[in-house]
Structure formats: C-alpha cells, structure tokens
PDB file of C-alpha atoms and ligand atoms in Angstrom:
ATOM      1  CA  MET A   1     -97.254 -17.786  91.351  1.00 85.00           C
ATOM      2  CA  LEU A   2     -95.241 -15.536  89.064  1.00 93.00           C
ATOM      3  CA  GLU A   3     -91.842 -16.504  87.673  1.00 95.00           C
ATOM      4  CA  ALA A   4     -88.599 -14.562  88.024  1.00 96.00           C
ATOM      5  CA  LYS A   5     -88.948 -12.829  84.679  1.00 97.00           C
ATOM      6  CA  VAL A   6     -90.464  -9.707  83.121  1.00 98.00           C
ATOM      7  CA  TYR A   7     -94.169  -9.422  82.470  1.00 98.00           C
ATOM      8  CA  ILE A   8     -94.729  -6.694  79.891  1.00 98.00           C
ATOM      9  CA  VAL A   9     -98.287  -5.678  80.747  1.00 98.00           C
ATOM     10  CA  GLY A  10    -100.668  -3.537  78.710  1.00 98.00           C
ATOM     11  CA  ALA A  11    -102.373  -1.234  81.216  1.00 97.00           C
ATOM     12  CA  GLY A  12    -105.146  -0.110  78.871  1.00 98.00           C
ATOM     13  CA  PRO A  13    -105.931   3.477  77.949  1.00 97.00           C
ATOM     14  CA  GLY A  14    -106.423   5.028  81.394  1.00 97.00           C
ATOM     15  CA  ASP A  15    -109.549   3.791  83.171  1.00 97.00           C
ATOM     16  CA  PRO A  16    -108.125   1.287  85.692  1.00 97.00           C
ATOM     17  CA  ASP A  17    -111.072  -1.049  85.013  1.00 97.00           C
ATOM     18  CA  LEU A  18    -109.858  -1.508  81.442  1.00 98.00           C
ATOM     19  CA  ILE A  19    -106.825  -3.649  82.244  1.00 98.00           C
ATOM     20  CA  THR A  20    -107.244  -7.377  81.513  1.00 98.00           C
ATOM     21  CA  VAL A  21    -107.899  -9.782  84.395  1.00 98.00           C
ATOM     22  CA  LYS A  22    -104.544 -11.421  83.668  1.00 98.00           C
ATOM     23  CA  GLY A  23    -102.739  -8.067  83.685  1.00 98.00           C
ATOM     24  CA  GLN A  24    -104.400  -7.122  86.968  1.00 98.00           C
ATOM     25  CA  LYS A  25    -103.358 -10.398  88.640  1.00 98.00           C
ATOM     26  CA  ILE A  26     -99.768  -9.733  87.611  1.00 98.00           C
ATOM     27  CA  LEU A  27     -99.866  -6.213  89.094  1.00 98.00           C
ATOM     28  CA  GLN A  28    -101.211  -7.698  92.329  1.00 98.00           C
ATOM     29  CA  GLU A  29     -98.580 -10.431  92.554  1.00 98.00           C
ATOM     30  CA  ALA A  30     -95.399  -8.914  91.089  1.00 98.00           C
ATOM     31  CA  ASP A  31     -92.437  -8.171  93.362  1.00 98.00           C
ATOM     32  CA  VAL A  32     -91.457  -5.097  91.353  1.00 98.00           C
ATOM     33  CA  LEU A  33     -93.634  -2.835  89.199  1.00 98.00           C
ATOM     34  CA  LEU A  34     -92.156  -0.353  86.737  1.00 97.00           C
ATOM     35  CA  TYR A  35     -94.521   2.037  85.017  1.00 96.00           C
ATOM     36  CA  THR A  36     -94.386   5.084  82.782  1.00 89.00           C
ATOM     37  CA  ASP A  37     -95.883   7.615  85.159  1.00 83.00           C
ATOM     38  CA  SER A  38     -96.540  10.155  82.410  1.00 82.00           C
ATOM     39  CA  LEU A  39     -98.963   7.789  80.625  1.00 86.00           C
ATOM     40  CA  VAL A  40    -100.138   4.914  82.831  1.00 94.00           C
ATOM     41  CA  ASN A  41    -102.823   5.633  85.438  1.00 95.00           C
ATOM     42  CA  PRO A  42    -101.075   5.555  88.859  1.00 95.00           C
ATOM     43  CA  ALA A  43    -104.333   4.244  90.387  1.00 96.00           C
ATOM     44  CA  LEU A  44    -103.441   0.864  88.876  1.00 96.00           C
ATOM     45  CA  MET A  45    -100.340   0.658  91.072  1.00 96.00           C
ATOM     46  CA  GLU A  46    -102.406   0.898  94.251  1.00 96.00           C
ATOM     47  CA  GLN A  47    -103.204  -2.778  93.984  1.00 95.00           C
ATOM     48  CA  ALA A  48     -99.544  -3.839  94.209  1.00 97.00           C
ATOM     49  CA  LYS A  49     -98.840  -6.008  97.264  1.00 97.00           C
ATOM     50  CA  PRO A  50     -97.536  -3.956 100.222  1.00 97.00           C
ATOM     51  CA  GLU A  51     -93.980  -5.292  99.999  1.00 97.00           C
ATOM     52  CA  ALA A  52     -93.708  -4.697  96.231  1.00 98.00           C
ATOM     53  CA  ALA A  53     -91.396  -1.981  94.909  1.00 97.00           C
ATOM     54  CA  VAL A  54     -93.242   0.449  92.632  1.00 97.00           C
ATOM     55  CA  ILE A  55     -90.903   2.445  90.401  1.00 96.00           C
ATOM     56  CA  LYS A  56     -91.721   5.345  88.057  1.00 95.00           C
ATOM     57  CA  THR A  57     -89.760   5.287  84.819  1.00 92.00           C
ATOM     58  CA  ALA A  58     -90.746   8.492  82.960  1.00 87.00           C
ATOM     59  CA  GLY A  59     -87.445  10.156  83.911  1.00 90.00           C
ATOM     60  CA  MET A  60     -85.220   7.123  83.193  1.00 93.00           C
ATOM     61  CA  HIS A  61     -83.383   6.051  80.075  1.00 92.00           C
ATOM     62  CA  LEU A  62     -83.540   2.522  78.695  1.00 92.00           C
ATOM     63  CA  GLU A  63     -80.239   1.275  80.146  1.00 93.00           C
ATOM     64  CA  GLU A  64     -81.298   2.356  83.646  1.00 94.00           C
ATOM     65  CA  ILE A  65     -84.606   0.529  83.307  1.00 94.00           C
ATOM     66  CA  ILE A  66     -82.869  -2.622  82.049  1.00 95.00           C
ATOM     67  CA  GLU A  67     -80.371  -2.504  84.946  1.00 95.00           C
ATOM     68  CA  ILE A  68     -83.205  -2.431  87.493  1.00 96.00           C
ATOM     69  CA  ILE A  69     -85.042  -5.253  85.733  1.00 95.00           C
ATOM     70  CA  ALA A  70     -81.893  -7.395  85.444  1.00 95.00           C
ATOM     71  CA  SER A  71     -80.861  -6.993  89.083  1.00 95.00           C
ATOM     72  CA  GLU A  72     -84.397  -7.781  90.307  1.00 97.00           C
ATOM     73  CA  VAL A  73     -84.790 -10.858  88.120  1.00 96.00           C
ATOM     74  CA  GLU A  74     -81.330 -12.063  89.244  1.00 95.00           C
ATOM     75  CA  LYS A  75     -82.607 -11.847  92.831  1.00 96.00           C
ATOM     76  CA  GLY A  76     -85.428 -14.188  91.833  1.00 97.00           C
ATOM     77  CA  HIS A  77     -88.081 -11.444  91.667  1.00 97.00           C
ATOM     78  CA  SER A  78     -90.968 -11.122  89.238  1.00 98.00           C
ATOM     79  CA  VAL A  79     -91.106  -7.776  87.442  1.00 98.00           C
ATOM     80  CA  ALA A  80     -94.185  -6.145  85.884  1.00 98.00           C
ATOM     81  CA  ARG A  81     -93.204  -3.606  83.228  1.00 97.00           C
ATOM     82  CA  VAL A  82     -96.437  -1.706  82.700  1.00 97.00           C
ATOM     83  CA  HIS A  83     -97.128   0.072  79.412  1.00 96.00           C
ATOM     84  CA  THR A  84    -100.000   2.263  78.321  1.00 96.00           C
ATOM     85  CA  GLY A  85    -102.664   0.800  76.022  1.00 98.00           C
ATOM     86  CA  ASP A  86    -101.421  -2.298  74.253  1.00 98.00           C
ATOM     87  CA  PRO A  87     -97.662  -2.794  74.339  1.00 97.00           C
ATOM     88  CA  ALA A  88     -97.516  -3.863  70.690  1.00 97.00           C
ATOM     89  CA  VAL A  89     -98.431  -0.437  69.303  1.00 97.00           C
ATOM     90  CA  TYR A  90     -95.867   2.323  69.825  1.00 96.00           C
ATOM     91  CA  GLY A  91     -94.957   0.659  73.099  1.00 94.00           C
ATOM     92  CA  ALA A  92     -91.177   0.803  72.518  1.00 92.00           C
ATOM     93  CA  ILE A  93     -90.971  -2.761  73.823  1.00 94.00           C
ATOM     94  CA  PHE A  94     -88.893  -4.134  70.973  1.00 95.00           C
ATOM     95  CA  GLU A  95     -85.749  -2.365  72.145  1.00 94.00           C
ATOM     96  CA  GLN A  96     -86.336  -3.638  75.683  1.00 93.00           C
ATOM     97  CA  MET A  97     -86.750  -7.172  74.383  1.00 96.00           C
ATOM     98  CA  THR A  98     -83.412  -7.034  72.555  1.00 96.00           C
ATOM     99  CA  TYR A  99     -81.656  -6.113  75.818  1.00 95.00           C
ATOM    100  CA  LEU A 100     -83.567  -8.755  77.764  1.00 95.00           C
ATOM    101  CA  LYS A 101     -82.720 -11.414  75.189  1.00 96.00           C
ATOM    102  CA  GLU A 102     -79.041 -10.444  75.226  1.00 95.00           C
ATOM    103  CA  ARG A 103     -78.988 -10.826  79.007  1.00 94.00           C
ATOM    104  CA  GLY A 104     -80.927 -14.093  78.983  1.00 95.00           C
ATOM    105  CA  ILE A 105     -83.885 -12.623  80.875  1.00 96.00           C
ATOM    106  CA  GLY A 106     -87.262 -14.218  80.112  1.00 97.00           C
ATOM    107  CA  TYR A 107     -90.292 -12.121  79.271  1.00 97.00           C
ATOM    108  CA  GLU A 108     -93.969 -12.503  78.449  1.00 98.00           C
ATOM    109  CA  ILE A 109     -96.304  -9.930  76.918  1.00 98.00           C
ATOM    110  CA  ILE A 110     -99.831  -9.414  78.242  1.00 98.00           C
ATOM    111  CA  PRO A 111    -101.999  -7.456  75.802  1.00 98.00           C
ATOM    112  CA  GLY A 112    -104.082  -4.434  76.758  1.00 98.00           C
ATOM    113  CA  VAL A 113    -106.860  -2.270  75.341  1.00 98.00           C
ATOM    114  CA  SER A 114    -105.177   0.109  72.939  1.00 98.00           C
ATOM    115  CA  SER A 115    -106.171   3.774  72.941  1.00 98.00           C
ATOM    116  CA  VAL A 116    -107.354   3.338  69.357  1.00 98.00           C
ATOM    117  CA  PHE A 117    -110.152   1.042  70.496  1.00 98.00           C
ATOM    118  CA  ALA A 118    -110.872   3.003  73.659  1.00 98.00           C
ATOM    119  CA  SER A 119    -111.185   6.137  71.503  1.00 98.00           C
ATOM    120  CA  ALA A 120    -113.478   4.460  68.973  1.00 98.00           C
ATOM    121  CA  ALA A 121    -115.643   3.272  71.871  1.00 98.00           C
ATOM    122  CA  ALA A 122    -115.693   6.719  73.504  1.00 98.00           C
ATOM    123  CA  ALA A 123    -116.683   8.301  70.191  1.00 97.00           C
ATOM    124  CA  GLY A 124    -119.313   5.609  69.566  1.00 97.00           C
ATOM    125  CA  ILE A 125    -118.017   4.491  66.202  1.00 96.00           C
ATOM    126  CA  GLU A 126    -117.329   1.238  64.377  1.00 96.00           C
ATOM    127  CA  LEU A 127    -114.122   1.589  62.396  1.00 97.00           C
ATOM    128  CA  THR A 128    -115.160  -0.999  59.807  1.00 96.00           C
ATOM    129  CA  ILE A 129    -118.615  -0.347  58.384  1.00 94.00           C
ATOM    130  CA  PRO A 130    -119.581  -2.782  55.607  1.00 92.00           C
ATOM    131  CA  GLU A 131    -119.237  -1.373  52.092  1.00 90.00           C
ATOM    132  CA  LEU A 132    -117.980   1.962  53.478  1.00 93.00           C
ATOM    133  CA  THR A 133    -114.599   1.038  54.909  1.00 95.00           C
ATOM    134  CA  GLN A 134    -113.282  -2.390  55.807  1.00 96.00           C
ATOM    135  CA  SER A 135    -109.732  -1.665  56.879  1.00 97.00           C
ATOM    136  CA  VAL A 136    -108.022   0.351  59.575  1.00 98.00           C
ATOM    137  CA  ILE A 137    -104.517   1.730  59.290  1.00 98.00           C
ATOM    138  CA  LEU A 138    -102.780   2.383  62.601  1.00 98.00           C
ATOM    139  CA  THR A 139    -100.068   4.920  61.957  1.00 98.00           C
ATOM    140  CA  ARG A 140     -98.637   8.304  62.884  1.00 97.00           C
ATOM    141  CA  ALA A 141     -97.690  11.480  61.108  1.00 96.00           C
ATOM    142  CA  GLU A 142     -94.012  11.980  60.509  1.00 95.00           C
ATOM    143  CA  GLY A 143     -92.454  14.125  63.193  1.00 91.00           C
ATOM    144  CA  ARG A 144     -89.018  13.641  64.710  1.00 90.00           C
ATOM    145  CA  THR A 145     -89.281   9.895  64.070  1.00 88.00           C
ATOM    146  CA  PRO A 146     -88.836   9.403  60.321  1.00 93.00           C
ATOM    147  CA  MET A 147     -91.370   7.204  58.538  1.00 95.00           C
ATOM    148  CA  PRO A 148     -90.035   4.298  56.471  1.00 95.00           C
ATOM    149  CA  GLU A 149     -90.289   4.583  52.700  1.00 94.00           C
ATOM    150  CA  GLY A 150     -93.864   4.109  51.488  1.00 94.00           C
ATOM    151  CA  GLU A 151     -95.372   4.762  54.928  1.00 96.00           C
ATOM    152  CA  GLN A 152     -95.788   8.519  54.652  1.00 96.00           C
ATOM    153  CA  LEU A 153     -99.333   9.534  55.555  1.00 97.00           C
ATOM    154  CA  ILE A 154     -99.884  10.721  51.998  1.00 96.00           C
ATOM    155  CA  ASP A 155     -99.217   7.157  50.767  1.00 97.00           C
ATOM    156  CA  LEU A 156    -101.364   5.416  53.366  1.00 98.00           C
ATOM    157  CA  ALA A 157    -104.225   7.915  53.150  1.00 98.00           C
ATOM    158  CA  LYS A 158    -104.713   7.034  49.459  1.00 97.00           C
ATOM    159  CA  HIS A 159    -106.453   3.841  50.602  1.00 97.00           C
ATOM    160  CA  GLN A 160    -109.333   6.002  51.921  1.00 96.00           C
ATOM    161  CA  CYS A 161    -109.958   3.495  54.713  1.00 97.00           C
ATOM    162  CA  SER A 162    -110.129   4.372  58.411  1.00 98.00           C
ATOM    163  CA  LEU A 163    -106.918   5.982  59.662  1.00 98.00           C
ATOM    164  CA  ALA A 164    -106.044   5.988  63.347  1.00 98.00           C
ATOM    165  CA  LEU A 165    -103.189   8.353  64.095  1.00 98.00           C
ATOM    166  CA  PHE A 166    -101.133   8.017  67.247  1.00 98.00           C
ATOM    167  CA  LEU A 167     -98.623  10.649  68.375  1.00 97.00           C
ATOM    168  CA  SER A 168     -99.855  13.164  65.822  1.00 97.00           C
ATOM    169  CA  ALA A 169    -101.852  15.816  67.714  1.00 97.00           C
ATOM    170  CA  THR A 170     -99.182  18.475  67.244  1.00 96.00           C
ATOM    171  CA  LEU A 171     -98.894  17.754  63.525  1.00 96.00           C
ATOM    172  CA  MET A 172    -102.478  18.335  62.423  1.00 97.00           C
ATOM    173  CA  LYS A 173    -101.750  20.918  59.731  1.00 97.00           C
ATOM    174  CA  LYS A 174     -99.468  18.405  58.038  1.00 97.00           C
ATOM    175  CA  VAL A 175    -101.997  15.582  58.593  1.00 98.00           C
ATOM    176  CA  VAL A 176    -104.766  17.574  56.923  1.00 98.00           C
ATOM    177  CA  ARG A 177    -102.499  18.646  54.043  1.00 97.00           C
ATOM    178  CA  GLU A 178    -101.416  15.060  53.329  1.00 97.00           C
ATOM    179  CA  CYS A 179    -104.945  13.638  53.543  1.00 98.00           C
ATOM    180  CA  LEU A 180    -106.292  16.262  51.136  1.00 98.00           C
ATOM    181  CA  ALA A 181    -103.380  15.624  48.770  1.00 98.00           C
ATOM    182  CA  ALA A 182    -104.239  11.904  48.942  1.00 98.00           C
ATOM    183  CA  GLY A 183    -107.792  12.544  47.775  1.00 97.00           C
ATOM    184  CA  TRP A 184    -109.802  13.049  50.974  1.00 98.00           C
ATOM    185  CA  LYS A 185    -112.328  15.907  51.076  1.00 97.00           C
ATOM    186  CA  GLU A 186    -112.426  18.816  53.522  1.00 98.00           C
ATOM    187  CA  SER A 187    -115.905  17.584  54.508  1.00 97.00           C
ATOM    188  CA  ASP A 188    -114.661  14.102  55.525  1.00 97.00           C
ATOM    189  CA  ALA A 189    -115.173  13.240  59.174  1.00 97.00           C
ATOM    190  CA  VAL A 190    -112.493  13.297  61.854  1.00 98.00           C
ATOM    191  CA  VAL A 191    -112.909  12.492  65.508  1.00 98.00           C
ATOM    192  CA  VAL A 192    -110.219  13.338  68.035  1.00 98.00           C
ATOM    193  CA  VAL A 193    -110.298  11.781  71.476  1.00 98.00           C
ATOM    194  CA  TYR A 194    -108.116  13.332  74.136  1.00 98.00           C
ATOM    195  CA  LYS A 195    -107.284  11.084  77.110  1.00 97.00           C
ATOM    196  CA  ALA A 196    -109.865   8.451  76.235  1.00 98.00           C
ATOM    197  CA  THR A 197    -111.442   6.882  79.355  1.00 98.00           C
ATOM    198  CA  TRP A 198    -109.748   9.337  81.771  1.00 97.00           C
ATOM    199  CA  PRO A 199    -112.000  11.634  83.836  1.00 96.00           C
ATOM    200  CA  ASP A 200    -110.857  14.620  81.737  1.00 97.00           C
ATOM    201  CA  GLN A 201    -111.527  12.908  78.400  1.00 98.00           C
ATOM    202  CA  LYS A 202    -112.522  15.268  75.568  1.00 98.00           C
ATOM    203  CA  ILE A 203    -114.051  14.375  72.224  1.00 98.00           C
ATOM    204  CA  VAL A 204    -113.806  16.700  69.257  1.00 98.00           C
ATOM    205  CA  ARG A 205    -115.956  15.887  66.244  1.00 98.00           C
ATOM    206  CA  ALA A 206    -114.861  17.785  63.182  1.00 97.00           C
ATOM    207  CA  THR A 207    -114.010  17.498  59.514  1.00 97.00           C
ATOM    208  CA  LEU A 208    -110.651  17.623  57.812  1.00 98.00           C
ATOM    209  CA  GLY A 209    -111.392  21.262  57.045  1.00 98.00           C
ATOM    210  CA  THR A 210    -112.078  22.219  60.668  1.00 98.00           C
ATOM    211  CA  VAL A 211    -110.137  19.763  62.832  1.00 98.00           C
ATOM    212  CA  ASP A 212    -106.977  21.823  63.364  1.00 97.00           C
ATOM    213  CA  GLU A 213    -108.964  24.859  64.548  1.00 97.00           C
ATOM    214  CA  GLU A 214    -111.335  22.729  66.681  1.00 98.00           C
ATOM    215  CA  MET A 215    -108.401  21.029  68.401  1.00 98.00           C
ATOM    216  CA  ARG A 216    -106.790  24.395  69.032  1.00 97.00           C
ATOM    217  CA  LYS A 217    -110.034  25.680  70.564  1.00 97.00           C
ATOM    218  CA  ALA A 218    -110.264  22.579  72.755  1.00 97.00           C
ATOM    219  CA  GLY A 219    -106.610  22.970  73.812  1.00 97.00           C
ATOM    220  CA  ILE A 220    -105.640  19.479  72.600  1.00 97.00           C
ATOM    221  CA  ARG A 221    -101.930  19.124  71.837  1.00 91.00           C
ATOM    222  CA  LYS A 222    -101.043  15.655  73.149  1.00 91.00           C
ATOM    223  CA  GLN A 223    -102.407  12.319  74.389  1.00 94.00           C
ATOM    224  CA  ALA A 224    -104.953  12.328  71.623  1.00 98.00           C
ATOM    225  CA  MET A 225    -106.096   9.737  69.117  1.00 98.00           C
ATOM    226  CA  VAL A 226    -107.007  11.142  65.709  1.00 98.00           C
ATOM    227  CA  ILE A 227    -109.440   9.004  63.736  1.00 98.00           C
ATOM    228  CA  ILE A 228    -109.997  10.037  60.157  1.00 98.00           C
ATOM    229  CA  SER A 229    -112.717   7.882  58.731  1.00 97.00           C
ATOM    230  CA  LYS A 230    -115.826   7.924  56.626  1.00 96.00           C
ATOM    231  CA  ALA A 231    -117.206   5.760  59.449  1.00 93.00           C
ATOM    232  CA  ALA A 232    -116.767   8.595  61.965  1.00 93.00           C
ATOM    233  CA  ASP A 233    -119.598  10.598  60.406  1.00 89.00           C
ATOM    234  CA  GLN A 234    -122.354  10.711  63.032  1.00 87.00           C
ATOM    235  CA  ALA A 235    -124.996  11.295  60.323  1.00 88.00           C
ATOM    236  CA  LEU A 236    -124.584   7.631  59.359  1.00 86.00           C
ATOM    237  CA  LEU A 237    -126.461   6.659  62.500  1.00 85.00           C
ATOM    238  CA  GLU A 238    -129.589   8.177  60.962  1.00 83.00           C
ATOM    239  CA  GLN A 239    -129.303   5.868  57.941  1.00 82.00           C
ATOM    240  CA  ARG A 240    -130.527   2.540  59.303  1.00 78.00           C
ATOM    241  CA  GLY A 241    -130.346  -0.234  56.714  1.00 72.00           C
ATOM    242  CA  LYS A 242    -127.904   1.483  54.359  1.00 72.00           C
ATOM    243  CA  TYR A 243    -124.768  -0.243  55.596  1.00 73.00           C
ATOM    244  CA  GLU A 244    -125.355  -3.635  57.150  1.00 72.00           C
ATOM    245  CA  SER A 245    -123.058  -6.599  57.574  1.00 69.00           C
ATOM    246  CA  LYS A 246    -123.745  -9.957  55.969  1.00 64.00           C
ATOM    247  CA  LEU A 247    -123.138 -11.629  59.319  1.00 65.00           C
ATOM    248  CA  TYR A 248    -126.608 -10.831  60.644  1.00 67.00           C
ATOM    249  CA  ASP A 249    -128.392 -10.656  57.302  1.00 68.00           C
ATOM    250  CA  LYS A 250    -131.260 -13.138  57.489  1.00 67.00           C
ATOM    251  CA  THR A 251    -130.696 -14.239  53.872  1.00 70.00           C
ATOM    252  CA  PHE A 252    -127.004 -14.978  54.440  1.00 68.00           C
ATOM    253  CA  THR A 253    -125.993 -18.521  55.380  1.00 72.00           C
ATOM    254  CA  HIS A 254    -122.880 -19.202  57.414  1.00 71.00           C
ATOM    255  CA  GLY A 255    -121.466 -21.926  59.643  1.00 73.00           C
ATOM    256  CA  PHE A 256    -123.687 -21.040  62.588  1.00 70.00           C
ATOM    257  CA  ARG A 257    -126.943 -20.186  60.810  1.00 68.00           C
ATOM    258  CA  LYS A 258    -128.885 -21.298  57.745  1.00 70.00           C
ATOM    259  CA  GLY A 259    -130.138 -18.285  55.791  1.00 66.00           C
ATOM    260  CA  GLU A 260    -133.765 -17.702  54.808  1.00 66.00           C
ATOM    261  CA  PRO A 261    -134.399 -17.248  51.100  1.00 63.00           C
ATOM    262  CA  ALA A 262    -134.232 -13.572  50.054  1.00 53.00           C
ATOM    263  CA  ASN A 263    -137.886 -13.541  49.002  1.00 54.00           C
ATOM    264  CA  GLY A 264    -139.073 -14.769  52.365  1.00 45.00           C
TER     265      GLY A 264
HETATM  266  C1  SAM B   1     -96.439   6.145  72.974  1.00 90.62           C
HETATM  267  S1  SAM B   1     -97.995   5.964  72.245  1.00 90.62           S
HETATM  268  C2  SAM B   1     -98.600   4.581  73.134  1.00 90.62           C
HETATM  269  C3  SAM B   1     -99.802   3.924  72.512  1.00 90.62           C
HETATM  270  C4  SAM B   1    -100.338   2.771  73.346  1.00 90.62           C
HETATM  271  N1  SAM B   1     -99.419   1.649  73.302  1.00 90.62           N
HETATM  272  C5  SAM B   1    -101.727   2.318  72.931  1.00 90.62           C
HETATM  273  O1  SAM B   1    -101.907   1.169  72.531  1.00 90.62           O
HETATM  274  O2  SAM B   1    -102.653   3.121  73.041  1.00 90.62           O
HETATM  275  C6  SAM B   1     -98.839   7.332  72.900  1.00 90.62           C
HETATM  276  C7  SAM B   1     -99.923   7.820  71.965  1.00 90.62           C
HETATM  277  O3  SAM B   1    -101.040   6.949  72.076  1.00 90.62           O
HETATM  278  C8  SAM B   1    -102.232   7.693  72.051  1.00 90.62           C
HETATM  279  N2  SAM B   1    -102.885   7.551  73.357  1.00 90.62           N
HETATM  280  C9  SAM B   1    -102.426   6.879  74.423  1.00 90.62           C
HETATM  281  N3  SAM B   1    -103.341   6.883  75.412  1.00 90.62           N
HETATM  282  C10 SAM B   1    -104.391   7.597  74.954  1.00 90.62           C
HETATM  283  C11 SAM B   1    -105.677   7.927  75.472  1.00 90.62           C
HETATM  284  N4  SAM B   1    -106.057   7.531  76.692  1.00 90.62           N
HETATM  285  N5  SAM B   1    -106.518   8.633  74.697  1.00 90.62           N
HETATM  286  C12 SAM B   1    -106.171   9.015  73.456  1.00 90.62           C
HETATM  287  N6  SAM B   1    -104.992   8.723  72.899  1.00 90.62           N
HETATM  288  C13 SAM B   1    -104.113   8.018  73.633  1.00 90.62           C
HETATM  289  C14 SAM B   1    -101.868   9.131  71.746  1.00 90.62           C
HETATM  290  O4  SAM B   1    -101.870   9.285  70.346  1.00 90.62           O
HETATM  291  C15 SAM B   1    -100.458   9.204  72.295  1.00 90.62           C
HETATM  292  O5  SAM B   1     -99.731  10.214  71.627  1.00 90.62           O
END
C-alpha cells in the first residue's frame, strides 16, 4: 500500500523490462503518474491501474508540476514521478525536492538503470578494465548550462579514465577538441549509443578523430551517450589474458577464497 507522498521513480533507459521490480510495483499501484513523455517509454504507463491519472509533463514548467503533485498528495493520493534512467544523474530532481520540502510533502527516490550503464551493456564494454582504466567520470560538455570551475571537459579528460558524456551529442566538435587538448589521441576509442535499449537503438564505434563525422552520418544529434574510453576499443577482446582482475586470479587470496601459490 503506497503512502500519500511522491515516489520519484527511475524508469530505466527505455526498454520497459529495465525498470526495477520496486519501481514497477509503484507504477502499478500509484494513484497519479507523472512522466516526461519526451524521454520515458510510454509503454511503462500501460501498467497503471485503470483509475489512475496518467499525466505527461514534457510541456509543463516546474511550478505546474509541483502544483499537481501538491494537490494530489493533499487529497491523500500517492504520486509516481517517473524519470528517465536513474533520477540521480541529470534528473533535475533536486529542484523538485526543494519545493516538496518547502511544502512539507514527503518523497522517496527509487533508483533506475542509468543510460550510461545501458549504453555500456549495449556496446558490450566494461568501463573499468584492470590496469587500463579504473575510474569513470560521468559528465557533460558545456553547452547552455555552464560547468562549475574545474569541471570543464578539458580538466576532467586529463585523468585519461573512462568518460561518459550525457547531453553532449550536439557538442562533439568541442568534445573532441577538449579531449585532444587534454592529451587523448585521435586514435582513442569512442562509442556512441543512441537510444540505448529502444527498438531504434544505434551504436556508432569510432575514434576521437572520426566520431563527429560518424555521428553526422548516422544522424545522431540527441538522446545519445558518448563513451570515450580506452576500454571501448573492441580490439581488446582479442587480447585474452592481458588485462585481468585480481578478483578471479587463482593466486590472489581474498575473504571468499584462498589463493593457490603462483608457482602452482
Ligand atoms: C536529462 S539526461 C537524463 C539522464 C538519465 N537520468 C539517466 O540516468 O540516463 C538525458 C541524457 O541522458 C542520455 N540518455 C538518456 N537516455 C538515453 C538512452 N536510452 N540512450 C542513450 N543515452 C541516453 C543522453 O545523453 C541524454 O541527452
């Protein structure tokens, strides 16, 4: 039984099967469902109970959305506010939470599968290959939203770890320029996943030198995840044994397994 409050639910990247079980139960039980129709798969809303109100929010501004939520919660209704991917990354939930807090409305966040992980899965890559790259930076190129000091792509790219860029498909010339200026090579691998897990998903495998042109050829200008990573190089799959984690190394002891001596 849901409470009269807001459930901020991560819908996952697109495929309706990629919502969590908890998120799905909330969609099935909520009295009111609000979803961003430009990004969240409408198929998910089909499981709402027949008497539930299902409201599209792509054309609304924040105050309108908050007014609907507040009046429904005041009536004792449960509200599912459904966001694409995981709400914690570029979900614009913080501003909603400040309004909800001010009005004394309770909320709970249900995580979802972010497009960064759906894209890595679609492209068949591990973002953290031992001894190659062990960190992932989730960021975006600077467009109309200014980046805070020290978070320009050129600064972050200097780490040479895996970079996952949201909201950056229209800014690829700048992305490439900043990565090269930060020390990446034109031959370094980039994979771009358009609409990961949707039926019209596209995957572009390129290098920093070719990615802008390849994306143009593929007609990708939005809803794309750009992964710039030494781990995105498909040739690595031919190099069995070169990069292996200690976790499954038979000579490596850890809490769940005693290692065998290196010499047998
Ligand atoms: C407003 S952000 C929302 C991100 C979302 N909270 C998440 O965790 O995936 C929208 C950006 O996420 C990325 N994105 C969202 N869904 C995607 C998908 N199915 N495939 C590829 N990228 C996606 C794109 O970079 C898009 O510009």
